[in-house]
Amino acid sequence: MLSAKFIFLVMLLVNFRSLPFAWHIRVFLPVLRLRLQYYLLRLRIIFKPKKVREKIITDWGEDLCPIGANPFELMTVDHGWTTVDDTDYNGHLSNSSYAKALDGARLKFVLKAFPAFARSGGWMALGSTHFHFIREIPFLARYQIRLSIGAWDHKWMFVIARYVSFPKNRHTTKTNSDSAKPSKTPPTSNDFPRLSLRTPAEDSVTPATPGDASQVDSNLQAEQTAEAMKALAAAQTQMTEPDGAVLHCVAVSYICFKHGRITVPPGVILPCEGFSKPPPTTSDVPFSPTNPPAHWKKAQALRIAPSGNMPAFAKFLKGGWRDVPEGERWWEDALDGPIEEQRKVNLRMLDCIRKGMEATRSIR
């Protein structure tokens, strides 16, 4: 009887990450941490005057934004471990565990990149995620999931996740997702320098609209989808990570931003969060919270008193931006130039994957 209890406890211990609510705790841990910081801040300023308290809380919320960051350079890192309950019969991280681990990493990325949108009551819908498995992650190995923005169009944002690990026989530099930053990236952009998404396949023709495709066109688009995923993985494989990490998997997620049932274009949200194109070449000082881009004051004016508040900001996101005259749309100027050029190059490849997968619905 004692041995049976002991075996039962051992089984619980080795599978602790799959116990009831364990997944929920891991996924929502970044939210809980942020909430805890908020309540501790309110506790510290409880005896200050009301106006002072409001200003401190507002400044704290605004400081969470990636002010002056290049949207292609911001990256978050989530750490994982291949435990017993995550492995398959070959002793490797199972295919389903890649998706399970990505859930928490994706929420961490969203909170880092879009805090103002979340505070306004917005939420993100996941359209789909595509995985390309390159190398297995062995049992008990530690790995990282590095997320960054790949591209966006009028509706979808493409988020790229790279699963990497550090070989024991290589000299690596320990990284920290909260402190390691590129030398030319503002303090709110963290972790690792961005890797270019240019590949030999970037000049391929974007497939036709799935609704107009014939059976032959659908087959062609399906082949182009597979080729695009292979090209993406091949390009990532050929690239050397700055810290010598080994790439195991590339995943592409499509997310869209929602306020209720209304879809908000990513091109409107990004500048409101503080994302910006690089400063002029004549300037040696990068954009940062202490040196914000020119449009940052306009973004803050939408949600900070006396000119704005969060309900007014939510109204702007829900469609108020359409009422702004063409020549006064500051968010378009904030991401033009090199950012817009990079977006188009990346979108040509990533959107091919989406359209190709949609075209496979007609294959029987």
XYZ file of C-alpha atoms in Angstrom:
364
model
C 0.000 0.000 0.000
C 2.849 2.328 0.880
C 4.615 1.565 -2.374
C 1.436 2.333 -4.340
C 1.155 5.734 -2.652
C 4.808 6.408 -3.313
C 4.422 5.551 -7.011
C 1.344 7.763 -7.199
C 3.209 10.716 -5.678
C 6.148 10.182 -8.032
C 3.782 10.169 -10.999
C 2.231 13.421 -9.826
C 5.660 14.957 -9.342
C 7.023 14.088 -12.787
C 3.799 15.286 -14.435
C 3.300 18.396 -12.308
C 3.239 20.658 -15.381
C 0.141 18.834 -16.637
C -1.849 18.944 -13.399
C -5.220 20.752 -13.428
C -4.800 24.515 -13.910
C -1.018 24.189 -14.391
C -1.314 25.351 -18.012
C -3.542 28.276 -17.016
C -1.053 29.407 -14.391
C 1.853 29.281 -16.845
C -0.059 31.142 -19.552
C -1.488 33.877 -17.355
C 1.551 34.323 -15.132
C 2.681 37.483 -17.025
C -0.752 39.006 -16.433
C -0.625 38.133 -12.749
C 2.835 39.665 -12.418
C 1.682 42.874 -14.077
C -1.375 43.018 -11.833
C 0.801 42.511 -8.779
C 3.064 45.385 -9.822
C 0.005 47.587 -10.269
C -1.461 46.798 -6.838
C 1.903 47.214 -5.111
C 2.281 50.613 -6.777
C -1.139 51.690 -5.565
C -0.264 50.506 -2.078
C 2.958 52.541 -2.030
C 1.192 55.767 -3.025
C -1.960 55.292 -0.959
C -1.254 58.334 1.242
C -0.412 60.730 -1.605
C -2.937 63.311 -2.910
C -5.452 62.045 -5.478
C -4.031 63.998 -8.416
C -0.530 62.827 -7.606
C -1.713 59.216 -7.419
C -3.465 59.488 -10.773
C -0.366 60.942 -12.432
C 1.928 58.255 -10.997
C -0.377 55.456 -12.157
C -0.766 57.038 -15.606
C 2.990 57.463 -16.001
C 3.528 53.849 -14.912
C 1.105 52.616 -17.566
C 2.641 54.767 -20.291
C 6.160 53.639 -19.385
C 5.132 50.075 -20.221
C 4.873 51.069 -23.886
C 7.816 50.340 -26.245
C 8.443 54.041 -26.883
C 10.607 54.640 -29.933
C 11.123 50.940 -30.662
C 11.516 49.604 -34.173
C 8.631 47.094 -34.599
C 10.958 44.600 -36.259
C 13.520 44.744 -33.451
C 11.395 44.214 -30.359
C 11.652 40.618 -29.189
C 10.557 38.692 -26.122
C 12.081 35.488 -24.815
C 10.209 32.756 -22.977
C 12.095 29.880 -21.345
C 10.995 26.246 -21.573
C 12.058 22.832 -20.352
C 11.351 19.440 -21.953
C 9.762 17.543 -19.067
C 8.346 14.014 -19.035
C 4.784 15.060 -19.825
C 5.959 17.099 -22.836
C 7.940 14.350 -24.576
C 6.865 11.776 -27.154
C 7.837 8.106 -27.407
C 11.136 9.106 -29.063
C 12.184 11.126 -26.023
C 11.825 14.487 -27.806
C 9.566 17.467 -27.268
C 6.279 16.350 -28.826
C 4.734 18.299 -31.686
C 1.717 19.272 -29.586
C 3.962 20.638 -26.840
C 5.370 23.258 -29.209
C 1.912 24.782 -29.502
C 1.239 24.467 -25.766
C 4.462 26.279 -24.916
C 3.756 28.975 -27.493
C 0.494 30.017 -25.801
C 2.236 31.531 -22.801
C 5.075 33.001 -24.851
C 2.603 34.700 -27.181
C 0.688 36.335 -24.309
C 3.961 37.564 -22.829
C 4.837 39.114 -26.178
C 1.443 40.810 -26.516
C 1.697 42.378 -23.062
C 5.180 43.658 -23.857
C 4.331 45.079 -27.267
C 0.747 46.326 -26.822
C 0.124 47.408 -23.205
C -1.905 50.521 -24.097
C -4.211 48.557 -26.398
C -4.817 46.012 -23.634
C -5.543 48.769 -21.109
C -8.128 50.275 -23.455
C -10.156 47.054 -23.417
C -8.833 45.544 -26.641
C -8.045 41.887 -27.177
C -6.216 39.785 -29.765
C -7.724 36.962 -31.800
C -5.524 34.134 -33.071
C -6.268 33.244 -36.678
C -3.859 30.343 -37.112
C -0.356 29.108 -36.352
C 1.927 27.193 -38.719
C 4.926 25.189 -37.509
C 8.011 24.043 -39.376
C 10.016 21.499 -37.373
C 13.749 21.539 -38.109
C 15.568 19.777 -35.265
C 14.252 17.821 -32.315
C 14.503 19.174 -28.780
C 15.711 16.273 -26.566
C 14.381 15.197 -23.195
C 15.281 17.455 -20.224
C 16.737 20.079 -22.556
C 16.144 23.743 -21.847
C 15.057 25.939 -24.729
C 13.883 29.444 -25.525
C 10.981 30.765 -27.588
C 11.899 34.074 -29.199
C 8.994 36.060 -30.596
C 9.118 39.052 -32.913
C 6.917 40.856 -35.425
C 7.347 39.659 -38.994
C 4.895 41.863 -40.906
C 1.326 43.159 -40.956
C -1.382 44.181 -43.399
C -4.709 46.001 -42.967
C -6.031 43.201 -40.715
C -3.447 40.606 -39.728
C -0.186 40.796 -37.848
C 2.320 37.990 -38.451
C 4.285 37.005 -35.345
C 7.333 34.770 -35.770
C 8.462 32.408 -33.026
C 11.862 30.720 -33.058
C 12.534 27.778 -30.759
C 16.236 27.704 -29.929
C 18.558 26.023 -27.456
C 22.189 26.245 -26.430
C 24.433 23.201 -27.030
C 26.418 22.231 -23.976
C 29.648 21.966 -25.960
C 29.456 25.553 -27.212
C 30.476 28.695 -25.436
C 27.386 30.871 -25.152
C 26.598 34.146 -23.554
C 23.801 33.948 -21.018
C 20.904 36.168 -21.994
C 18.151 37.739 -19.969
C 14.785 38.612 -21.517
C 14.443 41.641 -19.234
C 17.928 43.119 -19.543
C 19.660 42.062 -22.768
C 19.077 44.660 -25.464
C 20.535 45.521 -28.879
C 22.929 48.407 -28.758
C 20.766 50.646 -30.948
C 17.383 49.591 -29.640
C 15.425 51.732 -27.156
C 15.287 50.393 -23.585
C 11.783 48.997 -24.065
C 12.946 46.819 -26.964
C 14.663 43.861 -25.395
C 16.570 40.663 -25.711
C 18.238 40.057 -29.080
C 18.933 41.941 -32.315
C 16.380 41.318 -35.017
C 17.226 38.809 -37.732
C 16.323 39.801 -41.291
C 13.549 37.787 -42.887
C 14.858 38.185 -46.413
C 15.141 34.871 -48.255
C 15.743 33.731 -51.823
C 11.982 33.200 -52.048
C 11.103 36.826 -51.350
C 10.654 37.597 -55.043
C 8.101 34.835 -55.563
C 4.709 35.884 -56.879
C 1.910 36.087 -54.319
C -0.794 33.492 -55.082
C -4.158 34.507 -56.431
C -7.126 35.048 -54.138
C -8.322 31.654 -52.867
C -11.929 32.345 -53.809
C -10.975 32.744 -57.487
C -8.612 29.793 -57.647
C -9.358 26.703 -59.643
C -8.419 23.203 -58.492
C -5.063 23.545 -60.254
C -4.478 26.954 -58.704
C -5.291 25.559 -55.265
C -2.718 22.797 -55.685
C -0.175 25.368 -56.834
C -0.887 27.594 -53.848
C -0.539 24.638 -51.509
C 2.878 23.894 -53.023
C 3.854 27.556 -52.705
C 2.786 27.496 -49.066
C 5.034 24.536 -48.345
C 7.878 26.183 -50.256
C 7.397 29.448 -48.353
C 7.548 27.676 -44.991
C 10.660 25.788 -46.110
C 12.218 29.028 -47.344
C 11.510 30.718 -44.031
C 13.010 27.832 -42.076
C 15.970 27.538 -44.460
C 16.721 31.230 -44.101
C 16.543 31.002 -40.331
C 18.737 27.881 -40.337
C 21.411 29.584 -42.419
C 21.511 32.536 -40.055
C 23.790 32.388 -37.075
C 22.144 33.543 -33.886
C 24.166 36.296 -32.200
C 24.663 34.065 -29.154
C 25.309 30.801 -31.005
C 21.903 29.276 -30.302
C 20.645 26.330 -32.385
C 17.299 26.683 -34.176
C 14.799 23.849 -33.685
C 11.504 25.169 -35.018
C 9.946 28.199 -36.710
C 6.303 29.078 -36.084
C 4.231 31.814 -37.709
C 1.080 33.046 -35.945
C -1.548 35.330 -37.457
C -3.292 37.583 -34.951
C -5.765 40.406 -35.366
C -6.694 43.166 -32.931
C -10.268 43.471 -31.732
C -12.328 46.004 -29.822
C -15.545 44.124 -29.272
C -16.333 42.823 -32.753
C -14.471 45.646 -34.507
C -11.101 44.851 -36.106
C -8.428 47.486 -35.543
C -5.661 47.775 -38.186
C -2.174 46.969 -36.830
C -0.865 50.058 -38.633
C -2.978 52.220 -36.316
C -2.099 50.395 -33.101
C 1.677 50.223 -33.519
C 2.328 54.012 -33.492
C -0.127 54.431 -30.595
C 2.081 52.060 -28.597
C 5.162 54.161 -29.362
C 6.653 52.115 -32.203
C 8.489 54.274 -34.697
C 10.807 54.357 -37.659
C 14.483 55.014 -36.819
C 15.547 58.628 -36.210
C 17.039 60.605 -39.101
C 20.572 59.694 -40.100
C 21.665 63.135 -38.928
C 20.775 62.182 -35.355
C 23.098 60.048 -33.235
C 20.557 59.609 -30.428
C 18.085 56.712 -30.843
C 14.459 57.087 -29.871
C 13.685 56.077 -26.292
C 11.381 57.040 -23.398
C 13.719 59.978 -22.695
C 13.928 60.863 -26.404
C 10.510 59.911 -27.813
C 9.583 60.191 -31.490
C 7.568 63.202 -32.645
C 4.266 61.340 -32.859
C 4.366 60.094 -29.253
C 2.742 63.244 -27.855
C -0.131 62.841 -30.308
C -0.627 59.245 -29.239
C -0.635 60.212 -25.571
C -3.060 63.069 -26.218
C -5.682 60.458 -27.130
C -5.656 58.786 -23.703
C -4.115 61.183 -21.176
C -5.823 64.149 -19.528
C -6.551 66.913 -20.131
C -7.009 66.240 -23.851
C -7.979 62.563 -23.679
C -8.788 59.490 -21.644
C -9.067 55.738 -22.121
C -12.695 55.789 -23.374
C -11.678 58.397 -25.983
C -8.702 56.244 -26.982
C -10.963 53.195 -27.337
C -13.346 55.235 -29.503
C -10.445 56.250 -31.727
C -9.373 52.635 -32.155
C -12.921 51.458 -32.877
C -13.117 53.659 -35.950
C -12.485 57.236 -34.941
C -9.200 57.136 -36.832
C -11.199 57.066 -40.069
C -12.507 60.574 -39.336
C -9.008 62.036 -39.354
C -8.261 63.760 -42.708
C -5.762 62.031 -44.981
C -3.056 64.639 -44.531
C -3.280 64.570 -40.735
C -2.886 60.848 -40.108
C 0.266 60.982 -38.024
C 0.356 57.213 -37.479
C 1.103 56.665 -41.165
C 4.147 58.936 -41.055
C 5.427 57.204 -37.904
C 6.057 53.919 -39.745
C 6.949 55.015 -43.260
C 10.361 54.914 -44.915
C 12.529 51.879 -44.020
C 9.807 50.358 -41.810
C 7.279 50.348 -44.636
C 9.838 48.928 -47.059
C 10.713 46.082 -44.682
C 7.033 45.421 -44.018
C 6.291 44.950 -47.714
C 9.245 42.607 -48.218
C 8.290 40.447 -45.239
C 4.583 40.495 -46.051
C 5.197 39.158 -49.541
C 6.531 35.936 -48.042
C 4.345 35.591 -44.960
C 1.062 36.385 -46.670
C 1.834 33.701 -49.236
C 1.674 31.155 -46.418
C -1.712 32.402 -45.244
C -3.293 32.489 -48.699
C -1.863 29.101 -49.582
C -3.308 27.516 -46.451
C -6.702 29.098 -47.142
C -6.614 27.731 -50.678
C -6.205 24.175 -49.412
C -9.844 24.239 -48.255
C -10.908 23.564 -51.828
C -8.641 20.529 -52.203
C -10.591 17.264 -52.017
